[in-house]
Short mmCIF file of C-alpha atoms in Angstrom, two decimals:
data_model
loop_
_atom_site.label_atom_id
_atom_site.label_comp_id
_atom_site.label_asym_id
_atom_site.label_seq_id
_atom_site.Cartn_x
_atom_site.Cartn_y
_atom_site.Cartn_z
CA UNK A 999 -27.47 22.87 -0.71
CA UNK A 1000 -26.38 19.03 -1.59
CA UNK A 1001 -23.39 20.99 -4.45
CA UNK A 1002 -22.85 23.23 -1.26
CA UNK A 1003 -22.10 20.32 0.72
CA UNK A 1004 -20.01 18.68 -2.73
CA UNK A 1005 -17.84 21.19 -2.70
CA UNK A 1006 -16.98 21.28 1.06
CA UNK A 1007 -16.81 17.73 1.04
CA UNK A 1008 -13.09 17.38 -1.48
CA UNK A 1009 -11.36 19.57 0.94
CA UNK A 1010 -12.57 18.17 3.70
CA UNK A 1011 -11.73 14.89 2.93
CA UNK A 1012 -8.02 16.34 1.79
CA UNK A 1013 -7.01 18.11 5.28
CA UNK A 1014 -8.15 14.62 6.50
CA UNK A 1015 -5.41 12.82 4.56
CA UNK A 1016 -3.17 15.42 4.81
CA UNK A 1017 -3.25 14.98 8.50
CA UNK A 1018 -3.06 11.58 8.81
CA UNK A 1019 -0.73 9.58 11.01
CA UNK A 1020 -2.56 5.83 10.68
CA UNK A 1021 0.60 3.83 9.50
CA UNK A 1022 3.64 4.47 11.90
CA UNK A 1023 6.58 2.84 9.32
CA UNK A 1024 5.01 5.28 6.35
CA UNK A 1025 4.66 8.32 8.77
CA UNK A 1026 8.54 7.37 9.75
CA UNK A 1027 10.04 7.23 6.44
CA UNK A 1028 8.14 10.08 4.62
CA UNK A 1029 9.50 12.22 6.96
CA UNK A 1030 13.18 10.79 6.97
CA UNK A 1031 13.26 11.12 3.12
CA UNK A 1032 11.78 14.94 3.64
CA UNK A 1033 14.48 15.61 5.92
CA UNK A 1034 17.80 13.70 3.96
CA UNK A 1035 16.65 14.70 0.70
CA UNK A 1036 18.06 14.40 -2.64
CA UNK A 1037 21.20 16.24 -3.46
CA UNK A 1038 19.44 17.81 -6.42
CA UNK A 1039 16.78 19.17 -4.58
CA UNK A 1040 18.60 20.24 -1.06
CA UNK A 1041 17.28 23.65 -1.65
CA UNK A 1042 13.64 22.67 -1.59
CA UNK A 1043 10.90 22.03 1.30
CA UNK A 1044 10.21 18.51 0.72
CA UNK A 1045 6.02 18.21 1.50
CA UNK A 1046 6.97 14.87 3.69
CA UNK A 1047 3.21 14.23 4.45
CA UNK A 1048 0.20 12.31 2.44
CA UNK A 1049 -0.60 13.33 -0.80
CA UNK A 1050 -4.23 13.90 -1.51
CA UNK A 1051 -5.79 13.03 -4.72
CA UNK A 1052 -5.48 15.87 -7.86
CA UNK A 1053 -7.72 16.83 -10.63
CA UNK A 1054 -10.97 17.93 -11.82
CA UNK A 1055 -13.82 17.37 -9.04
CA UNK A 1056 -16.67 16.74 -12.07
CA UNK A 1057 -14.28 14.03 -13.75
CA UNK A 1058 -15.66 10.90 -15.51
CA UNK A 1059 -11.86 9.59 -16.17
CA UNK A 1060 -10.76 8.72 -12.49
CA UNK A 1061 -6.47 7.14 -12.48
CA UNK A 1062 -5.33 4.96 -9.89
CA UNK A 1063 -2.16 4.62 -9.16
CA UNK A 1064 0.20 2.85 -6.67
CA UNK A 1065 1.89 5.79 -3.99
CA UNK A 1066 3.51 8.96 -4.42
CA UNK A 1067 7.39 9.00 -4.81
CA UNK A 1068 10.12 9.48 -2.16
CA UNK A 1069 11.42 12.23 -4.46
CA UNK A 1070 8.38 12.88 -6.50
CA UNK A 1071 4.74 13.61 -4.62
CA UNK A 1072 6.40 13.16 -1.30
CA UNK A 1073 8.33 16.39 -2.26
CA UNK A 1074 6.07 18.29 -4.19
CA UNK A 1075 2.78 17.58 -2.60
CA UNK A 1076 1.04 16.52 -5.95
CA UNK A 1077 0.43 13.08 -7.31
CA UNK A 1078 2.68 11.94 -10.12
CA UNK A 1079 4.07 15.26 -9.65
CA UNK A 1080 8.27 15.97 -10.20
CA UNK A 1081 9.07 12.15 -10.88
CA UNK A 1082 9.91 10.21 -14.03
CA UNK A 1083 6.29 8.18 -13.58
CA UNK A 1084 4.59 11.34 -13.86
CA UNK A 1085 6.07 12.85 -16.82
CA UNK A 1086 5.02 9.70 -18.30
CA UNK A 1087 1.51 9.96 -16.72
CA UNK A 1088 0.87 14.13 -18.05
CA UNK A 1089 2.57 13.60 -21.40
CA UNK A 1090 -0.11 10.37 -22.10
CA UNK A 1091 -3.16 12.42 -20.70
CA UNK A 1092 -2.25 16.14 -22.60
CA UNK A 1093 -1.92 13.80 -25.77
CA UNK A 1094 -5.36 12.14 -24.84
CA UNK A 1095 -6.54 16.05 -24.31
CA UNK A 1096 -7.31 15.35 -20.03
CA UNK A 1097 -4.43 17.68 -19.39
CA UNK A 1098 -3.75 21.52 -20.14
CA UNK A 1099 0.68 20.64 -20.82
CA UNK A 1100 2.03 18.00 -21.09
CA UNK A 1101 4.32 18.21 -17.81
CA UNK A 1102 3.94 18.11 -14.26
CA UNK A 1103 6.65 19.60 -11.82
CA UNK A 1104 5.42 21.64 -8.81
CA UNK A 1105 1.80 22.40 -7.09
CA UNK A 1106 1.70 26.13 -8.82
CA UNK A 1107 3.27 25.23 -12.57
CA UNK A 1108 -0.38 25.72 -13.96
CA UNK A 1109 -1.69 22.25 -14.73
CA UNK A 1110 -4.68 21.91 -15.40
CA UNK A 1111 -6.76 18.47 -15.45
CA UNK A 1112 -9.98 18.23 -17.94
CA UNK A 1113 -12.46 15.90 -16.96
CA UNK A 1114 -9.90 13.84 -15.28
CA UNK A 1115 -8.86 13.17 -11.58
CA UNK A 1116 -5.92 11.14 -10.31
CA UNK A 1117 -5.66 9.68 -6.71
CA UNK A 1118 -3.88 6.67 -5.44
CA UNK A 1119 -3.67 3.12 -3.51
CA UNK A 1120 -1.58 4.53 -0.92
CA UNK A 1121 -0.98 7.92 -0.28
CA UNK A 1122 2.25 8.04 1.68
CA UNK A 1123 5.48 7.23 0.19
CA UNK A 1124 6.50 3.82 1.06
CA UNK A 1125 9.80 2.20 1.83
CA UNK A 1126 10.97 0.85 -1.76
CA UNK A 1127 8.01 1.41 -3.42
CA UNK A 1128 6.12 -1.83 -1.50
CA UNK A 1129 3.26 -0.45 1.04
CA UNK A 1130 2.65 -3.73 3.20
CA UNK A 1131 -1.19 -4.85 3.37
CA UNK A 1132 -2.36 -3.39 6.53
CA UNK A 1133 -1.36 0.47 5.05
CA UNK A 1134 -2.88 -0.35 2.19
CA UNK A 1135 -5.84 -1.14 4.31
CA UNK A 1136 -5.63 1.71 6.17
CA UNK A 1137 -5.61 4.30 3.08
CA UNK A 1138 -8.80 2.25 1.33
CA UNK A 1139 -11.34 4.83 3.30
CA UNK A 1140 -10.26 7.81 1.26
CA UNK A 1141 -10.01 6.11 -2.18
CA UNK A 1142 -13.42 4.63 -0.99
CA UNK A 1143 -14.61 8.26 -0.09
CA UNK A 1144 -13.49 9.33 -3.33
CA UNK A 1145 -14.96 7.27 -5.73
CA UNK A 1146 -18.14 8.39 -3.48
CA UNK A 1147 -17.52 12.25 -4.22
CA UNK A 1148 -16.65 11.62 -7.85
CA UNK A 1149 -20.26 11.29 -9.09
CA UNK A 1150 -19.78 11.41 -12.60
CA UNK A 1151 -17.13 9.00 -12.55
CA UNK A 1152 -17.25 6.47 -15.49
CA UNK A 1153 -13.88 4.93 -16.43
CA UNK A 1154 -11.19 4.15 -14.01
CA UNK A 1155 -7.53 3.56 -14.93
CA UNK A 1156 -5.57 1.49 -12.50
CA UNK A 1157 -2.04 1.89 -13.17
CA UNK A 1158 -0.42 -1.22 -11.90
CA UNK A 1159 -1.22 -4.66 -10.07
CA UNK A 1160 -1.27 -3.05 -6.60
CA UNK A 1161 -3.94 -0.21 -7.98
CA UNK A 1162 -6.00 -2.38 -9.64
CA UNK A 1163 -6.41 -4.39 -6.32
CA UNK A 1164 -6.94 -1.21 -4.36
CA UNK A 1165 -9.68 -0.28 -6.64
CA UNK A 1166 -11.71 -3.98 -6.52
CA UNK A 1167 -11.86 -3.38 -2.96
CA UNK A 1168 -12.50 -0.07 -2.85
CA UNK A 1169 -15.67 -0.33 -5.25
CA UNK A 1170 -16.47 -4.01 -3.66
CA UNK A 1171 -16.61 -1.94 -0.12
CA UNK A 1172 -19.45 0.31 -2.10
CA UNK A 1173 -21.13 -3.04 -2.76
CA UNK A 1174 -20.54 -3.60 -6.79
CA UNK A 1175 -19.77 -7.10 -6.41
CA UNK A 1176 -17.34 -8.82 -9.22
CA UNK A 1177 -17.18 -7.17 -12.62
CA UNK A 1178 -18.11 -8.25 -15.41
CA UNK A 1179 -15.53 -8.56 -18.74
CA UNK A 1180 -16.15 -7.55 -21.79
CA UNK A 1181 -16.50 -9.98 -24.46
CA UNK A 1182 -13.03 -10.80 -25.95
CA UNK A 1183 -10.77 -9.11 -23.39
CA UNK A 1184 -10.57 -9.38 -19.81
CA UNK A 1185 -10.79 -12.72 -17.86
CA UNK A 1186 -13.84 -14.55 -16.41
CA UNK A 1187 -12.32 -13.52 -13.02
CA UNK A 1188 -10.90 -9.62 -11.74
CA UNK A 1189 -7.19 -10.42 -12.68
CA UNK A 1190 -4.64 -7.88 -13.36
CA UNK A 1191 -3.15 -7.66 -17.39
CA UNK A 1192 -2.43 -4.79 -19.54
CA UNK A 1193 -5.10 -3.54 -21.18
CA UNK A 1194 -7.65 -5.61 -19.36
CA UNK A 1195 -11.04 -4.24 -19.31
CA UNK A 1196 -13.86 -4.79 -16.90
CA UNK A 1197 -17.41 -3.22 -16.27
CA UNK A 1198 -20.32 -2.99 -13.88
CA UNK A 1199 -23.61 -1.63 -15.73
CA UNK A 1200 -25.20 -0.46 -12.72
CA UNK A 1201 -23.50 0.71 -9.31
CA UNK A 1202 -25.53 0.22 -6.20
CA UNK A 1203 -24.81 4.44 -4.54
CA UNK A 1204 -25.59 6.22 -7.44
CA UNK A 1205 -27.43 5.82 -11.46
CA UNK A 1206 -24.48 4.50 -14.47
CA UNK A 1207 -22.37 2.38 -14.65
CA UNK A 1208 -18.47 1.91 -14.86
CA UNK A 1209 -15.34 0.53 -16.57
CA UNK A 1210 -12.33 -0.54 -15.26
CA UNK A 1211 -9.40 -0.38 -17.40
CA UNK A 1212 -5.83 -2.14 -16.10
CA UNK A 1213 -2.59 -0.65 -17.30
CA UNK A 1214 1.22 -1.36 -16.50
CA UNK A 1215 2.64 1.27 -13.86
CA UNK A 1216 5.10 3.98 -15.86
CA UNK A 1217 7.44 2.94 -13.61
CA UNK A 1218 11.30 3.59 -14.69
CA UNK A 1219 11.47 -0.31 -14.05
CA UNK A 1220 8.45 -0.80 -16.61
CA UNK A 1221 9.42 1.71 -19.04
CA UNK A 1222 13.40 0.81 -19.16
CA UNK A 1223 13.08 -2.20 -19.87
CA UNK A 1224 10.52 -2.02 -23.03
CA UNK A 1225 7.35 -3.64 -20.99
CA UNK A 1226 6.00 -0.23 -20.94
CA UNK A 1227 5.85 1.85 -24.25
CA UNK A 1228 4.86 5.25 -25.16
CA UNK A 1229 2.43 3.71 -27.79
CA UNK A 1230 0.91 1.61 -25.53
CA UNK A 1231 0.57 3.59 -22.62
CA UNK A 1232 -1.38 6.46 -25.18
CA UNK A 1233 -3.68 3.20 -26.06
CA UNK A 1234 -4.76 2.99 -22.48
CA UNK A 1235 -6.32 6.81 -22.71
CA UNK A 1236 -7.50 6.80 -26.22
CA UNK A 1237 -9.34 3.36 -25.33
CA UNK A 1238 -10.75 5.72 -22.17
CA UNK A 1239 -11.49 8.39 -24.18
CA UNK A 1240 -13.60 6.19 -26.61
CA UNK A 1241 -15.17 4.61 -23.50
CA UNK A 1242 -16.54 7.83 -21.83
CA UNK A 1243 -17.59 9.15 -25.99
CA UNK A 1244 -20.10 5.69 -25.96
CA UNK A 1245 -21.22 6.51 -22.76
#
């Protein structure tokens, strides 16, 4: 009955966010952008709406990021899905062997997530990239909700300063209190750097514990200009990879 309920519970909690009409500016632009659209893609129906979170539902590799893209996830309804970010994001985790190809371009192209699930801080597109604090606020329930379904969860990726934020607040809302970091890496205190790595050996609504690993956004800004690399950004998923294989 309680995997009954499991299963019922992801869609449930996706028509929610699908629905939702919290933050008036975000609700305002997504649609704006759905109706202009982009020259390229004037023959498409842009999704316009929030984008729920995307993966496998028995994942132990959960990804953060920051908010789905004007021309990206706004339009195809997928996180990280038909955007320069996400073709960054697919190619790292099908090298890492979390995805089935290595690209990600509509809802029905076929991929296929292994053990991973991605989700984000905000789940509208926002006005030049920056949701303000209050709609960040607002979208912390489902990311919250989330990490609540994901039981098996064990490393999270946040992909940017923004999503690493989101996700101290959404586990400190579960109760986890600070992190600890790992000797050598990290900082005595929850602050954002590449490659940062955190943990919490025991989680107060359900038996483990968890990492939290920080990564640069794949941003176009981040990965033009050289403070994003390929190499690097496959570091942040082989170092989750060898994270779940100790656990």
């Amino acid at each position: 009955m309680e995997e009954a309920v499991e299963k019922e519970a992801f869609p449930g909690l996706a028509a929610e966010i699908v629905a939702c009409v919290r933050c008036p500016r975000l609700v305002e632009y997504r649609q704006a952008v759905a109706e202009r659209k982009r020259r390229a893609y004037q023959d498409e129906a842009y999704w316009g709406r929030p984008v729920p979170g995307f993966g496998d539902r028995a994942a132990r590799l959960v990804i953060v990021g920051l908010a789905p893209a004007a021309h990206g996830g706004n339009r195809t309804g997928r996180m990280f899905t038909g955007d320069a970010s996400g073709d960054w994001l697919y190619r790292a985790l099908y090298r890492a062997g979390f995805a089935n190809q290595p690209t990600s371009r509509s809802r029905d192209d076929g991929l296929e997530l292994r053990d991973a699930y991605v989700t984000a801080s905000c789940r509208c597109a926002p006005p030049d990239n920056r949701p303000s604090r209050e709609e960040l606020a607002n979208c912390r329930p489902y990311l919250v909700r989330e990490l609540q379904l994901l039981e098996r969860a064990r490393v999270v990726v946040c992909l940017g300063q923004i999503a690493f934020a989101a996700a101290l607040a959404a586990l400190g809302e579960l109760g986890t209190g600070r992190p600890e970091p790992v000797e050598g890496e990290g900082s005595p205190r929850p602050r954002f750097q590449h490659g940062a790595l955190f943990r919490w050996r025991t989680l107060p609504w359900r038996a483990g514990g968890l990492w939290l690993l920080a990564s640069y956004h794949p941003s176009r800004r981040n990965t033009q200009t050289g403070l994003l690399s390929e190499p690097m950004f496959d570091a942040v998923f082989a170092r989750a990879r060898e994270l779940l294989n100790r656990d």
